[in-house]
CSV table of C-alpha atoms in Angstrom, one decimal:
chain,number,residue,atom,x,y,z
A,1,UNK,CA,-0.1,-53.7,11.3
A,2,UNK,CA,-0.4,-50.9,13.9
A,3,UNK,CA,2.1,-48.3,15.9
A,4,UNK,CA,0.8,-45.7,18.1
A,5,UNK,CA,-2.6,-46.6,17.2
A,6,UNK,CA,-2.8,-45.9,13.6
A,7,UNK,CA,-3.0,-48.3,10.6
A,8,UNK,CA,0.2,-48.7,8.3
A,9,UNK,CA,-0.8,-48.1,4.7
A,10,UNK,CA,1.2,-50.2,2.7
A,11,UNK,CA,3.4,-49.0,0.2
A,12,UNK,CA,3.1,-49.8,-3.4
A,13,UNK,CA,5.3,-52.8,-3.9
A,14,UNK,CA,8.6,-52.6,-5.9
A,15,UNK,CA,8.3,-55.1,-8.6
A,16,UNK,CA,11.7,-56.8,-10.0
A,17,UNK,CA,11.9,-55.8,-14.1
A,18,UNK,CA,10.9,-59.2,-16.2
A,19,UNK,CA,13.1,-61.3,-17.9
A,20,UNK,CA,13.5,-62.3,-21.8
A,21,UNK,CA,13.1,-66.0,-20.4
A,22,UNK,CA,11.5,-67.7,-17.7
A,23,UNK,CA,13.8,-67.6,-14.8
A,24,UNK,CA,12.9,-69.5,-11.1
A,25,UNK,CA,14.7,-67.4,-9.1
A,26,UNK,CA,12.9,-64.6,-10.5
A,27,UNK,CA,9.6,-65.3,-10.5
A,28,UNK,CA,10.4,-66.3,-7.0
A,29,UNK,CA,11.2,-63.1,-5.9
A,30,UNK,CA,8.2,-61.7,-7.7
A,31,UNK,CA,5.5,-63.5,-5.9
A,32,UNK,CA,7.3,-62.7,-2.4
A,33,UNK,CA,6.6,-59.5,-3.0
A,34,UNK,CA,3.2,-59.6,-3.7
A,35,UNK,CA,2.7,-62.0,-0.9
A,36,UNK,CA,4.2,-59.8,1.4
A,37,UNK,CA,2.1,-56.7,-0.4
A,38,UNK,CA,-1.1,-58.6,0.1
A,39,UNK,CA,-0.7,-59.8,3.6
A,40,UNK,CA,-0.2,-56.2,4.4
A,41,UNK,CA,-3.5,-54.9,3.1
A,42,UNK,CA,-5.3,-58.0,4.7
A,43,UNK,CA,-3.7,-56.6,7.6
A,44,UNK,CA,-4.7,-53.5,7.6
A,45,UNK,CA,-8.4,-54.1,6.6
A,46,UNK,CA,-8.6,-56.8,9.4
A,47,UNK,CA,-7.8,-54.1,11.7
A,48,UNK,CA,-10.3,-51.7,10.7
A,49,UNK,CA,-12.9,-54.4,10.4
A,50,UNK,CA,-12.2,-56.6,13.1
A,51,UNK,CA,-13.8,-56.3,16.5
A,52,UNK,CA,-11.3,-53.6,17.5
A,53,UNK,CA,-11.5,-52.0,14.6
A,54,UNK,CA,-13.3,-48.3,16.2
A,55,UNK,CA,-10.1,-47.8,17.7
A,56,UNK,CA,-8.2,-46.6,14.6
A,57,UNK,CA,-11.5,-45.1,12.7
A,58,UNK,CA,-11.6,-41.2,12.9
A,59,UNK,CA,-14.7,-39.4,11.5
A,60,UNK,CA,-16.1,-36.1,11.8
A,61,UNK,CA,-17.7,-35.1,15.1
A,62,UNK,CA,-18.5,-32.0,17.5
A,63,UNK,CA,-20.3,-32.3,21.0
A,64,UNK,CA,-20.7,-28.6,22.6
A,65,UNK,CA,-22.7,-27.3,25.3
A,66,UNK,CA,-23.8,-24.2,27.6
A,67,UNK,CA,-23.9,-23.3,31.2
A,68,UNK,CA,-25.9,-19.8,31.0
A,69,UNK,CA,-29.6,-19.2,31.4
A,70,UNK,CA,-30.9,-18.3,28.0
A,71,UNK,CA,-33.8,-15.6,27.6
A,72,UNK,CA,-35.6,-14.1,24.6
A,73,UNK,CA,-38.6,-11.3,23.9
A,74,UNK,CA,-42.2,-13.1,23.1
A,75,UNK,CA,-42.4,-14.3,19.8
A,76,UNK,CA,-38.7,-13.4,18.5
A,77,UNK,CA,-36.6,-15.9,16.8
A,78,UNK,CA,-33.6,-16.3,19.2
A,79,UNK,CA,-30.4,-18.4,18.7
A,80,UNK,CA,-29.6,-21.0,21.3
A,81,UNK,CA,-26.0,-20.0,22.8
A,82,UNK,CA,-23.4,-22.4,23.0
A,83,UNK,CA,-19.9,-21.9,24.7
A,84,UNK,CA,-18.3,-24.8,25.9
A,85,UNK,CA,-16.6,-27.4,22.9
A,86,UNK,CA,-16.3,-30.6,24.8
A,87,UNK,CA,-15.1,-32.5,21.8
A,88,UNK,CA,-14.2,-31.9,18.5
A,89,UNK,CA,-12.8,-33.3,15.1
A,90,UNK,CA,-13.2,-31.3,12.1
A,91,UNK,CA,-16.4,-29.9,13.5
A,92,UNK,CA,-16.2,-26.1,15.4
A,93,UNK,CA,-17.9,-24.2,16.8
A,94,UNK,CA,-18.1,-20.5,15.5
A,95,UNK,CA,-19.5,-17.0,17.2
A,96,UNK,CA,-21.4,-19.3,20.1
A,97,UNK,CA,-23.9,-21.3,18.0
A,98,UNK,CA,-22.3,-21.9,14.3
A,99,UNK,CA,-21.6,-25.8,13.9
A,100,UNK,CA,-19.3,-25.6,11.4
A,101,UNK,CA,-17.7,-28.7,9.1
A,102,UNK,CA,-14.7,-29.2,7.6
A,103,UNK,CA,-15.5,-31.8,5.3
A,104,UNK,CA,-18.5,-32.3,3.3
A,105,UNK,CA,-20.8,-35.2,4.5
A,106,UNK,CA,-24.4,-36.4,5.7
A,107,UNK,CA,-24.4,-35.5,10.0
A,108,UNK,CA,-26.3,-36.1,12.3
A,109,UNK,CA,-27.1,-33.1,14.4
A,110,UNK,CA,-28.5,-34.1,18.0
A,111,UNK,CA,-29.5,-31.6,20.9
A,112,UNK,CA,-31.4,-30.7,23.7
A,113,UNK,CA,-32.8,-27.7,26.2
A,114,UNK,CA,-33.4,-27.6,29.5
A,115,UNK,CA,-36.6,-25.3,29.5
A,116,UNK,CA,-38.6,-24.2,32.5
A,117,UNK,CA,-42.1,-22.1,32.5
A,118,UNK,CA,-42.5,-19.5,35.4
A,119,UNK,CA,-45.9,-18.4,34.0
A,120,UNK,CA,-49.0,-19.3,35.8
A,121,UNK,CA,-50.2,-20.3,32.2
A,122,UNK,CA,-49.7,-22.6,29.7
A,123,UNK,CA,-47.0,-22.0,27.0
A,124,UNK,CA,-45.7,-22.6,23.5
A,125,UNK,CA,-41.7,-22.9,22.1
A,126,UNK,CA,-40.7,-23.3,18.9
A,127,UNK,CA,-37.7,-24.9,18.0
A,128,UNK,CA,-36.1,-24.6,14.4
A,129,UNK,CA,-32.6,-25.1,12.6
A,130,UNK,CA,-30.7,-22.7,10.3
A,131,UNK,CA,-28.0,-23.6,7.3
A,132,UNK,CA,-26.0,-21.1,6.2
A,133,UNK,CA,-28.4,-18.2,7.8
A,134,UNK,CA,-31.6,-19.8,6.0
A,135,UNK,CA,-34.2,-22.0,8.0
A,136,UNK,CA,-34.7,-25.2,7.1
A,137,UNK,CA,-37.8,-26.5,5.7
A,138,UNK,CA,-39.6,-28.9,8.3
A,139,UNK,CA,-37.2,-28.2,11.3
A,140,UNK,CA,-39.4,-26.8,13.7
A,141,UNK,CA,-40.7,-28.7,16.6
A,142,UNK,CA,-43.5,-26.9,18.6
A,143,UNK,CA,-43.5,-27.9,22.5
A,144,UNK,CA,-46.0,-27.2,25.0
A,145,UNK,CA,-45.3,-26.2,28.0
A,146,UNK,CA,-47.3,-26.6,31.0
A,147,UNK,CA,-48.2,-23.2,34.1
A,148,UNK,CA,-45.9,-23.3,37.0
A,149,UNK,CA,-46.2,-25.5,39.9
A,150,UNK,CA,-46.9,-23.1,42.1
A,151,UNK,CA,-45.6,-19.5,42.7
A,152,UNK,CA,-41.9,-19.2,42.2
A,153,UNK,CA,-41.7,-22.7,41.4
A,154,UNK,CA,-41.5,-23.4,37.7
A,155,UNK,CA,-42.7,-26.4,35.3
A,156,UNK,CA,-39.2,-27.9,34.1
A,157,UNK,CA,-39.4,-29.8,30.4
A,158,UNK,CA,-36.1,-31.1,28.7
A,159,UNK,CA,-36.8,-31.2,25.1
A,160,UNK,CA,-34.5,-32.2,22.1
A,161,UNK,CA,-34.5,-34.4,18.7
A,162,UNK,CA,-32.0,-35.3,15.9
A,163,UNK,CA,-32.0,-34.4,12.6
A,164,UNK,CA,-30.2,-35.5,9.1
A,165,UNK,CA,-28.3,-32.6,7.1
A,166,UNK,CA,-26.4,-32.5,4.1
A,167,UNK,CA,-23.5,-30.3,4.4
A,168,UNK,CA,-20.3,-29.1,2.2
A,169,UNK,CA,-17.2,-27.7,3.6
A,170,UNK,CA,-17.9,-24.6,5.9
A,171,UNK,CA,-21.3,-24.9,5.9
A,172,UNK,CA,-22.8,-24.6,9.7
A,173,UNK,CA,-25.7,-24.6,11.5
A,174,UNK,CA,-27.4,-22.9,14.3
A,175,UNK,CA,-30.4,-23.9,16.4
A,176,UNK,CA,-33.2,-21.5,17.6
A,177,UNK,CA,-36.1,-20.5,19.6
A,178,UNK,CA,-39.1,-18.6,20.5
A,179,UNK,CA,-41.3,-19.0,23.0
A,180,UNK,CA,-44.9,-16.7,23.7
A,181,UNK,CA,-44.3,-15.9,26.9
A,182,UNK,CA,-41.0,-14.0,29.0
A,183,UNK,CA,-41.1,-16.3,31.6
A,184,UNK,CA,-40.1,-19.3,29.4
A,185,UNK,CA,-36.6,-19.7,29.4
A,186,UNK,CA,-33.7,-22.1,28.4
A,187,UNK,CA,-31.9,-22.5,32.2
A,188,UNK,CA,-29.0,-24.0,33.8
A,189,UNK,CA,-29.2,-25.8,37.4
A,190,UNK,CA,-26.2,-26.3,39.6
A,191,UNK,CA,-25.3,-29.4,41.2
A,192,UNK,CA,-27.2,-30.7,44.1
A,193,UNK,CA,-27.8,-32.9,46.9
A,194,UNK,CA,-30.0,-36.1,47.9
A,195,UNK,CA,-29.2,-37.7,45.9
A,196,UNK,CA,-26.6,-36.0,44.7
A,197,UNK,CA,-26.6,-35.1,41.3
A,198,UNK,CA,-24.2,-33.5,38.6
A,199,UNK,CA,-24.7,-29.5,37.0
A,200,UNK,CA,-27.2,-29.4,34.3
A,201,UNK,CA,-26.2,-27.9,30.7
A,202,UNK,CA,-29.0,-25.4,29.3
A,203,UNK,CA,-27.9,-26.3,25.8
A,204,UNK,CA,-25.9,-29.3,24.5
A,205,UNK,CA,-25.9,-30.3,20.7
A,206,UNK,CA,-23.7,-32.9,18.8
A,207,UNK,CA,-22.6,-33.2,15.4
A,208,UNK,CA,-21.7,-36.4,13.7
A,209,UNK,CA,-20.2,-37.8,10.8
A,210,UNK,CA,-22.7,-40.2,8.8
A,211,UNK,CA,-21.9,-40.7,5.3
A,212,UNK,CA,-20.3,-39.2,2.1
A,213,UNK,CA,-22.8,-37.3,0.3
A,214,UNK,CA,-24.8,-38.8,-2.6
A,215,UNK,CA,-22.8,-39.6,-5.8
């Protein structure tokens, strides 16, 4: 049973007191009840179980993103800005990079940056995740990134993974970055023409809800 899309929880049927002696009309009445108690809950779970049932299922999650051309000095650990929630359910995001849960859980983080290499050499970026301000053993990803085209025209790389965290209430985490050379940066493109095509995000990183943590 369902109203406004959410799922009735059924309310803990009201049993009729016994009596000293068998009685039909009482027992009767009794198993009513718990017929209409049980049809209730088969409700319920059908909904959540059936083929519809994502409709009515609310976990965690947190998509953000950033439209600003990121920079850093050579080999300094940088965050990755983000200022733009697009959605959001018990996940925020704090000061422009903390991913911060409500609930504690197993989540998915997912993102990705738009890099680009003005240098007329080779590159490297490092990529690596925070918890709670401390870096997380086995997060980084080192990417290569090849010279420039040509003058003024860069190499463009989009680069991003997923990882599993465990997480209690509060906890967040940030993404970051450092790259050996200035002209490596995290960049945002406008939309343009032939065909036409859509802005591009420097930044964009999503949160989900997986699993309770461990008993």
């Amino acid at each position: 049973m369902t109203t406004q899309n959410r799922i009735i929880n059924p309310a803990v049927p009201n049993l009729p007191l016994g009596t000293d002696q068998y009685e039909r009309r009482y027992q009767d009445q009794f198993t009513n009840i718990l017929r209409l108690y049980f049809n209730q809950l088969q409700n319920a779970l059908t909904e959540i179980t059936g083929n519809a049932g994502g409709r009515y299922l609310a976990f965690p999650y947190g998509a953000f993103s950033d439209f600003n051309d990121q920079t850093t000095t050579v080999n300094t650990a940088t965050l990755m800005g983000l200022s733009v929630t697009d959605f959001s359910n018990n996940i925020t995001l704090v000061a422009g990079s903390k991913i911060t849960v409500a609930n504690p859980g197993i989540y998915n983080l997912q993102f990705s940056a738009q890099l680009q290499n003005l240098d007329n050499a080779p590159q490297d970026v490092f990529i690596w995740l925070k918890q709670n301000g401390v870096d997380i053993v086995g997060s980084t990803g080192l990417v290569g990134m090849p010279a420039r085209k040509s003058a003024g025209v860069p190499f463009h790389d989009i680069k991003g993974w997923n990882y599993y965290l465990s997480m209690n209430a509060g906890d967040y985490v940030q993404i970051y970055w450092s790259t050996t050379n200035v002209d490596v940066t995290i960049q945002t493109y406008a939309a343009s023409g032939t065909p036409t095509k859509p802005s591009t995000a420097s930044v964009v990183a999503t949160l989900s809800f997986v699993s309770a943590l461990p008993a």
